[in-house]
Amino acid sequence: METENITVRLEEEKDYQKVEEITRAAFNYPDRVTRGQIGCPYEHWMVHELRHRDGIPELSLVAQLKNGTIVGHIICSKAVVRTENCELPVLNFGPLSVQPEYQRQGVGKALIRAMIEKAKELDYGAILFFGRPEYYPQFGFKEAEIYGVSDAEGYNYSAFMAMELKKGYLKNACGGRFFESDIYNDELNRGTVTEFDRDF
């Protein structure tokens, strides 16, 4: 599938159920239980909750085929980098979801590029998130350690990445720690997620 056959647009209320179904399918790995992860997909609940708190509607985007079929979704949320002297607003993003049969066909890349451009248009300064270090540098993401930012516990590793949307924006974040929405804390939300998935 060529990316020119994909349109990326804002998510609308009529898309909510389909987006959650896509997200559940995208993350429903059979071995999650054996790896010690939550016993049901978690990310569809995350998307559902982000619409009500901490998510940014202007950065909730869907990928749509020419026939109108939605095949992917990305969402950003509010996050901060805290230092001793300031709290710097930044973006977090995820989940990024693509319907399984359309994966590895450019849908995810189209969503990420559209999200970055839209975030710049909306005047956000930086994006920080946790993701695959072998995949995201192609979009301009770097290890957050380069900017002197660590995770909430004070650690750095290759999967913790950052991108400045405004040059020098993270200069004042040096020595700071990244804090995302507690929606991303699966230990905290495990019971709620299980109940949500049961009725999904």
PDB file of C-alpha atoms in Angstrom:
ATOM      1  CA  MET A   1       0.000   0.000   0.000  1.00  0.00           C
ATOM      2  CA  GLU A   2       1.401   3.402  -0.944  1.00  0.00           C
ATOM      3  CA  THR A   3       1.249   6.196   1.632  1.00  0.00           C
ATOM      4  CA  GLU A   4      -0.415   8.481  -0.931  1.00  0.00           C
ATOM      5  CA  ASN A   5      -3.489   6.271  -0.499  1.00  0.00           C
ATOM      6  CA  ILE A   6      -3.629   7.242   3.175  1.00  0.00           C
ATOM      7  CA  THR A   7      -5.285  10.380   4.519  1.00  0.00           C
ATOM      8  CA  VAL A   8      -4.435  11.483   8.053  1.00  0.00           C
ATOM      9  CA  ARG A   9      -7.110  13.574   9.741  1.00  0.00           C
ATOM     10  CA  LEU A  10      -8.362  14.514  13.195  1.00  0.00           C
ATOM     11  CA  GLU A  11     -10.231  11.829  15.076  1.00  0.00           C
ATOM     12  CA  GLU A  12     -13.968  12.503  15.361  1.00  0.00           C
ATOM     13  CA  GLU A  13     -16.454  11.180  17.900  1.00  0.00           C
ATOM     14  CA  LYS A  14     -17.889   8.803  15.300  1.00  0.00           C
ATOM     15  CA  ASP A  15     -14.452   7.162  15.074  1.00  0.00           C
ATOM     16  CA  TYR A  16     -14.113   6.347  18.783  1.00  0.00           C
ATOM     17  CA  GLN A  17     -15.293   2.740  18.798  1.00  0.00           C
ATOM     18  CA  LYS A  18     -13.415   1.814  15.625  1.00  0.00           C
ATOM     19  CA  VAL A  19     -10.222   3.393  16.947  1.00  0.00           C
ATOM     20  CA  GLU A  20     -10.479   1.432  20.194  1.00  0.00           C
ATOM     21  CA  GLU A  21     -11.081  -1.784  18.243  1.00  0.00           C
ATOM     22  CA  ILE A  22      -8.012  -1.129  16.092  1.00  0.00           C
ATOM     23  CA  THR A  23      -5.936  -0.356  19.170  1.00  0.00           C
ATOM     24  CA  ARG A  24      -7.043  -3.522  20.923  1.00  0.00           C
ATOM     25  CA  ALA A  25      -6.255  -5.627  17.863  1.00  0.00           C
ATOM     26  CA  ALA A  26      -2.867  -3.979  17.356  1.00  0.00           C
ATOM     27  CA  PHE A  27      -1.705  -4.730  20.902  1.00  0.00           C
ATOM     28  CA  ASN A  28      -3.397  -8.080  21.519  1.00  0.00           C
ATOM     29  CA  TYR A  29      -0.223 -10.151  21.570  1.00  0.00           C
ATOM     30  CA  PRO A  30      -0.951 -13.769  22.637  1.00  0.00           C
ATOM     31  CA  ASP A  31       2.189 -13.986  24.770  1.00  0.00           C
ATOM     32  CA  ARG A  32       1.539 -10.934  26.936  1.00  0.00           C
ATOM     33  CA  VAL A  33       0.426 -13.023  29.883  1.00  0.00           C
ATOM     34  CA  THR A  34       3.459 -15.315  29.720  1.00  0.00           C
ATOM     35  CA  ARG A  35       5.734 -12.262  29.622  1.00  0.00           C
ATOM     36  CA  GLY A  36       4.194 -11.092  32.886  1.00  0.00           C
ATOM     37  CA  GLN A  37       2.235  -8.244  31.303  1.00  0.00           C
ATOM     38  CA  ILE A  38      -1.400  -7.439  31.890  1.00  0.00           C
ATOM     39  CA  GLY A  39      -3.721 -10.319  30.972  1.00  0.00           C
ATOM     40  CA  CYS A  40      -5.709  -8.319  28.434  1.00  0.00           C
ATOM     41  CA  PRO A  41      -4.794  -5.545  25.996  1.00  0.00           C
ATOM     42  CA  TYR A  42      -4.262  -2.304  27.871  1.00  0.00           C
ATOM     43  CA  GLU A  43      -3.853   0.316  25.173  1.00  0.00           C
ATOM     44  CA  HIS A  44      -7.496   0.522  24.002  1.00  0.00           C
ATOM     45  CA  TRP A  45      -8.480   1.587  27.535  1.00  0.00           C
ATOM     46  CA  MET A  46      -5.613   4.068  27.482  1.00  0.00           C
ATOM     47  CA  VAL A  47      -6.976   5.709  24.310  1.00  0.00           C
ATOM     48  CA  HIS A  48     -10.483   5.750  25.806  1.00  0.00           C
ATOM     49  CA  GLU A  49      -9.244   7.486  28.960  1.00  0.00           C
ATOM     50  CA  LEU A  50      -6.950   9.944  27.193  1.00  0.00           C
ATOM     51  CA  ARG A  51      -9.992  11.452  25.491  1.00  0.00           C
ATOM     52  CA  HIS A  52     -11.275  12.504  28.915  1.00  0.00           C
ATOM     53  CA  ARG A  53      -8.073  13.511  30.687  1.00  0.00           C
ATOM     54  CA  ASP A  54      -4.550  14.444  29.681  1.00  0.00           C
ATOM     55  CA  GLY A  55      -5.044  13.656  25.991  1.00  0.00           C
ATOM     56  CA  ILE A  56      -4.847  16.432  23.385  1.00  0.00           C
ATOM     57  CA  PRO A  57      -7.809  16.265  20.958  1.00  0.00           C
ATOM     58  CA  GLU A  58      -5.965  18.323  18.327  1.00  0.00           C
ATOM     59  CA  LEU A  59      -3.287  15.623  18.284  1.00  0.00           C
ATOM     60  CA  SER A  60      -5.551  12.591  18.125  1.00  0.00           C
ATOM     61  CA  LEU A  61      -5.250  11.545  14.491  1.00  0.00           C
ATOM     62  CA  VAL A  62      -6.571   8.685  12.380  1.00  0.00           C
ATOM     63  CA  ALA A  63      -5.231   7.174   9.167  1.00  0.00           C
ATOM     64  CA  GLN A  64      -7.959   6.565   6.611  1.00  0.00           C
ATOM     65  CA  LEU A  65      -7.923   4.778   3.271  1.00  0.00           C
ATOM     66  CA  LYS A  66      -9.538   6.246   0.154  1.00  0.00           C
ATOM     67  CA  ASN A  67     -12.619   4.091   0.755  1.00  0.00           C
ATOM     68  CA  GLY A  68     -13.078   5.653   4.196  1.00  0.00           C
ATOM     69  CA  THR A  69     -11.764   2.709   6.223  1.00  0.00           C
ATOM     70  CA  ILE A  70      -9.830   3.738   9.326  1.00  0.00           C
ATOM     71  CA  VAL A  71      -6.667   1.659   9.688  1.00  0.00           C
ATOM     72  CA  GLY A  72      -4.588   3.492  12.292  1.00  0.00           C
ATOM     73  CA  HIS A  73      -4.501   6.019  15.106  1.00  0.00           C
ATOM     74  CA  ILE A  74      -2.055   8.098  17.119  1.00  0.00           C
ATOM     75  CA  ILE A  75      -2.648  10.296  20.160  1.00  0.00           C
ATOM     76  CA  CYS A  76      -0.560  12.765  22.161  1.00  0.00           C
ATOM     77  CA  SER A  77      -0.930  13.698  25.797  1.00  0.00           C
ATOM     78  CA  LYS A  78       0.271  16.314  28.239  1.00  0.00           C
ATOM     79  CA  ALA A  79       3.541  15.694  30.056  1.00  0.00           C
ATOM     80  CA  VAL A  80       6.177  17.758  31.853  1.00  0.00           C
ATOM     81  CA  VAL A  81       9.881  17.846  32.552  1.00  0.00           C
ATOM     82  CA  ARG A  82      10.477  18.936  36.132  1.00  0.00           C
ATOM     83  CA  THR A  83      13.679  20.522  37.342  1.00  0.00           C
ATOM     84  CA  GLU A  84      14.490  22.170  40.654  1.00  0.00           C
ATOM     85  CA  ASN A  85      13.565  25.533  39.144  1.00  0.00           C
ATOM     86  CA  CYS A  86      10.787  24.934  36.634  1.00  0.00           C
ATOM     87  CA  GLU A  87       8.186  22.658  35.113  1.00  0.00           C
ATOM     88  CA  LEU A  88       8.479  22.573  31.339  1.00  0.00           C
ATOM     89  CA  PRO A  89       5.407  21.432  29.337  1.00  0.00           C
ATOM     90  CA  VAL A  90       6.156  18.788  26.707  1.00  0.00           C
ATOM     91  CA  LEU A  91       4.225  16.260  24.648  1.00  0.00           C
ATOM     92  CA  ASN A  92       4.101  12.524  25.130  1.00  0.00           C
ATOM     93  CA  PHE A  93       2.714  10.305  22.393  1.00  0.00           C
ATOM     94  CA  GLY A  94       1.175   6.881  22.257  1.00  0.00           C
ATOM     95  CA  PRO A  95      -0.375   4.533  21.740  1.00  0.00           C
ATOM     96  CA  LEU A  96       0.365   4.391  18.035  1.00  0.00           C
ATOM     97  CA  SER A  97      -1.914   1.712  16.587  1.00  0.00           C
ATOM     98  CA  VAL A  98      -2.251   0.156  13.144  1.00  0.00           C
ATOM     99  CA  GLN A  99      -4.768  -2.524  12.205  1.00  0.00           C
ATOM    100  CA  PRO A 100      -2.683  -5.738  12.048  1.00  0.00           C
ATOM    101  CA  GLU A 101      -3.277  -6.499   8.360  1.00  0.00           C
ATOM    102  CA  TYR A 102      -2.089  -2.977   7.427  1.00  0.00           C
ATOM    103  CA  GLN A 103       1.072  -2.986   9.517  1.00  0.00           C
ATOM    104  CA  ARG A 104       4.462  -2.501   7.823  1.00  0.00           C
ATOM    105  CA  GLN A 105       2.796  -0.685   4.928  1.00  0.00           C
ATOM    106  CA  GLY A 106       3.567   2.920   5.833  1.00  0.00           C
ATOM    107  CA  VAL A 107       0.497   3.693   7.953  1.00  0.00           C
ATOM    108  CA  GLY A 108       2.431   4.217  11.176  1.00  0.00           C
ATOM    109  CA  LYS A 109       5.007   6.398   9.443  1.00  0.00           C
ATOM    110  CA  ALA A 110       2.274   8.567   7.937  1.00  0.00           C
ATOM    111  CA  LEU A 111       0.689   9.021  11.371  1.00  0.00           C
ATOM    112  CA  ILE A 112       3.975   9.904  13.080  1.00  0.00           C
ATOM    113  CA  ARG A 113       4.970  12.435  10.424  1.00  0.00           C
ATOM    114  CA  ALA A 114       1.530  14.053  10.476  1.00  0.00           C
ATOM    115  CA  MET A 115       1.598  14.211  14.283  1.00  0.00           C
ATOM    116  CA  ILE A 116       5.001  15.908  14.322  1.00  0.00           C
ATOM    117  CA  GLU A 117       3.940  18.507  11.745  1.00  0.00           C
ATOM    118  CA  LYS A 118       0.652  19.178  13.548  1.00  0.00           C
ATOM    119  CA  ALA A 119       2.467  19.555  16.884  1.00  0.00           C
ATOM    120  CA  LYS A 120       4.777  22.137  15.322  1.00  0.00           C
ATOM    121  CA  GLU A 121       1.773  24.015  13.905  1.00  0.00           C
ATOM    122  CA  LEU A 122       0.233  24.059  17.381  1.00  0.00           C
ATOM    123  CA  ASP A 123       3.466  25.568  18.758  1.00  0.00           C
ATOM    124  CA  TYR A 124       4.524  22.734  21.061  1.00  0.00           C
ATOM    125  CA  GLY A 125       8.177  22.738  22.047  1.00  0.00           C
ATOM    126  CA  ALA A 126       9.226  19.101  22.364  1.00  0.00           C
ATOM    127  CA  ILE A 127       8.089  15.480  22.359  1.00  0.00           C
ATOM    128  CA  LEU A 128       9.378  12.868  24.814  1.00  0.00           C
ATOM    129  CA  PHE A 129       8.249   9.255  24.960  1.00  0.00           C
ATOM    130  CA  PHE A 130       9.222   5.614  25.366  1.00  0.00           C
ATOM    131  CA  GLY A 131       9.512   3.535  22.202  1.00  0.00           C
ATOM    132  CA  ARG A 132      11.622   1.316  19.989  1.00  0.00           C
ATOM    133  CA  PRO A 133      15.094   2.862  19.627  1.00  0.00           C
ATOM    134  CA  GLU A 134      15.714   1.059  16.334  1.00  0.00           C
ATOM    135  CA  TYR A 135      12.625   2.622  14.721  1.00  0.00           C
ATOM    136  CA  TYR A 136      12.043   6.202  15.835  1.00  0.00           C
ATOM    137  CA  PRO A 137      15.379   7.924  15.032  1.00  0.00           C
ATOM    138  CA  GLN A 138      14.334   7.974  11.353  1.00  0.00           C
ATOM    139  CA  PHE A 139      11.812  10.678  12.334  1.00  0.00           C
ATOM    140  CA  GLY A 140      14.385  12.761  14.197  1.00  0.00           C
ATOM    141  CA  PHE A 141      14.069  11.356  17.713  1.00  0.00           C
ATOM    142  CA  LYS A 142      17.222  11.052  19.827  1.00  0.00           C
ATOM    143  CA  GLU A 143      17.990   9.528  23.189  1.00  0.00           C
ATOM    144  CA  ALA A 144      16.645  11.921  25.821  1.00  0.00           C
ATOM    145  CA  GLU A 145      19.958  11.745  27.645  1.00  0.00           C
ATOM    146  CA  ILE A 146      21.403  13.986  24.922  1.00  0.00           C
ATOM    147  CA  TYR A 147      19.194  16.780  26.288  1.00  0.00           C
ATOM    148  CA  GLY A 148      20.045  16.011  29.906  1.00  0.00           C
ATOM    149  CA  VAL A 149      16.571  14.663  30.680  1.00  0.00           C
ATOM    150  CA  SER A 150      15.925  11.408  32.554  1.00  0.00           C
ATOM    151  CA  ASP A 151      12.764   9.442  33.256  1.00  0.00           C
ATOM    152  CA  ALA A 152      10.731   9.977  36.428  1.00  0.00           C
ATOM    153  CA  GLU A 153      13.051   7.663  38.382  1.00  0.00           C
ATOM    154  CA  GLY A 154      16.200   9.403  37.169  1.00  0.00           C
ATOM    155  CA  TYR A 155      17.257   6.768  34.621  1.00  0.00           C
ATOM    156  CA  ASN A 156      18.261   6.923  30.965  1.00  0.00           C
ATOM    157  CA  TYR A 157      18.192   4.208  28.325  1.00  0.00           C
ATOM    158  CA  SER A 158      17.906   4.010  24.554  1.00  0.00           C
ATOM    159  CA  ALA A 159      14.108   3.535  24.556  1.00  0.00           C
ATOM    160  CA  PHE A 160      13.568   6.925  26.240  1.00  0.00           C
ATOM    161  CA  MET A 161      13.631   9.416  23.382  1.00  0.00           C
ATOM    162  CA  ALA A 162      13.086  13.083  22.689  1.00  0.00           C
ATOM    163  CA  MET A 163      12.684  15.545  19.852  1.00  0.00           C
ATOM    164  CA  GLU A 164      12.833  19.320  20.007  1.00  0.00           C
ATOM    165  CA  LEU A 165      10.124  20.961  17.905  1.00  0.00           C
ATOM    166  CA  LYS A 166      11.609  24.349  18.777  1.00  0.00           C
ATOM    167  CA  LYS A 167      15.387  24.570  18.688  1.00  0.00           C
ATOM    168  CA  GLY A 168      16.811  24.910  22.190  1.00  0.00           C
ATOM    169  CA  TYR A 169      13.467  24.246  23.895  1.00  0.00           C
ATOM    170  CA  LEU A 170      14.901  21.541  26.160  1.00  0.00           C
ATOM    171  CA  LYS A 171      17.888  23.641  27.211  1.00  0.00           C
ATOM    172  CA  ASN A 172      16.045  24.691  30.365  1.00  0.00           C
ATOM    173  CA  ALA A 173      15.099  21.064  31.036  1.00  0.00           C
ATOM    174  CA  CYS A 174      18.688  19.914  31.568  1.00  0.00           C
ATOM    175  CA  GLY A 175      18.860  17.869  34.742  1.00  0.00           C
ATOM    176  CA  GLY A 176      15.082  17.427  34.742  1.00  0.00           C
ATOM    177  CA  ARG A 177      12.898  14.362  34.991  1.00  0.00           C
ATOM    178  CA  PHE A 178      10.054  13.396  32.660  1.00  0.00           C
ATOM    179  CA  PHE A 179       6.567  12.825  34.067  1.00  0.00           C
ATOM    180  CA  GLU A 180       3.730  11.459  31.953  1.00  0.00           C
ATOM    181  CA  SER A 181       0.036  10.913  32.729  1.00  0.00           C
ATOM    182  CA  ASP A 182      -0.729   8.182  35.261  1.00  0.00           C
ATOM    183  CA  ILE A 183      -2.938   6.669  32.552  1.00  0.00           C
ATOM    184  CA  TYR A 184       0.259   4.990  31.337  1.00  0.00           C
ATOM    185  CA  ASN A 185       0.807   3.234  34.681  1.00  0.00           C
ATOM    186  CA  ASP A 186      -0.501  -0.290  34.099  1.00  0.00           C
ATOM    187  CA  GLU A 187       0.097  -1.349  37.704  1.00  0.00           C
ATOM    188  CA  LEU A 188      -2.069   1.499  38.946  1.00  0.00           C
ATOM    189  CA  ASN A 189      -4.856   0.866  36.426  1.00  0.00           C
ATOM    190  CA  ARG A 190      -4.836  -2.931  36.119  1.00  0.00           C
ATOM    191  CA  GLY A 191      -8.243  -3.553  37.746  1.00  0.00           C
ATOM    192  CA  THR A 192      -9.968  -0.794  35.800  1.00  0.00           C
ATOM    193  CA  VAL A 193      -8.518  -2.055  32.527  1.00  0.00           C
ATOM    194  CA  THR A 194      -9.663  -5.625  33.141  1.00  0.00           C
ATOM    195  CA  GLU A 195     -13.189  -4.435  33.897  1.00  0.00           C
ATOM    196  CA  PHE A 196     -13.241  -2.201  30.818  1.00  0.00           C
ATOM    197  CA  ASP A 197     -12.042  -5.008  28.564  1.00  0.00           C
ATOM    198  CA  ARG A 198     -14.632  -7.420  29.961  1.00  0.00           C
ATOM    199  CA  ASP A 199     -17.438  -5.167  28.706  1.00  0.00           C
ATOM    200  CA  PHE A 200     -15.672  -4.075  25.523  1.00  0.00           C
TER     201      PHE A 200
END
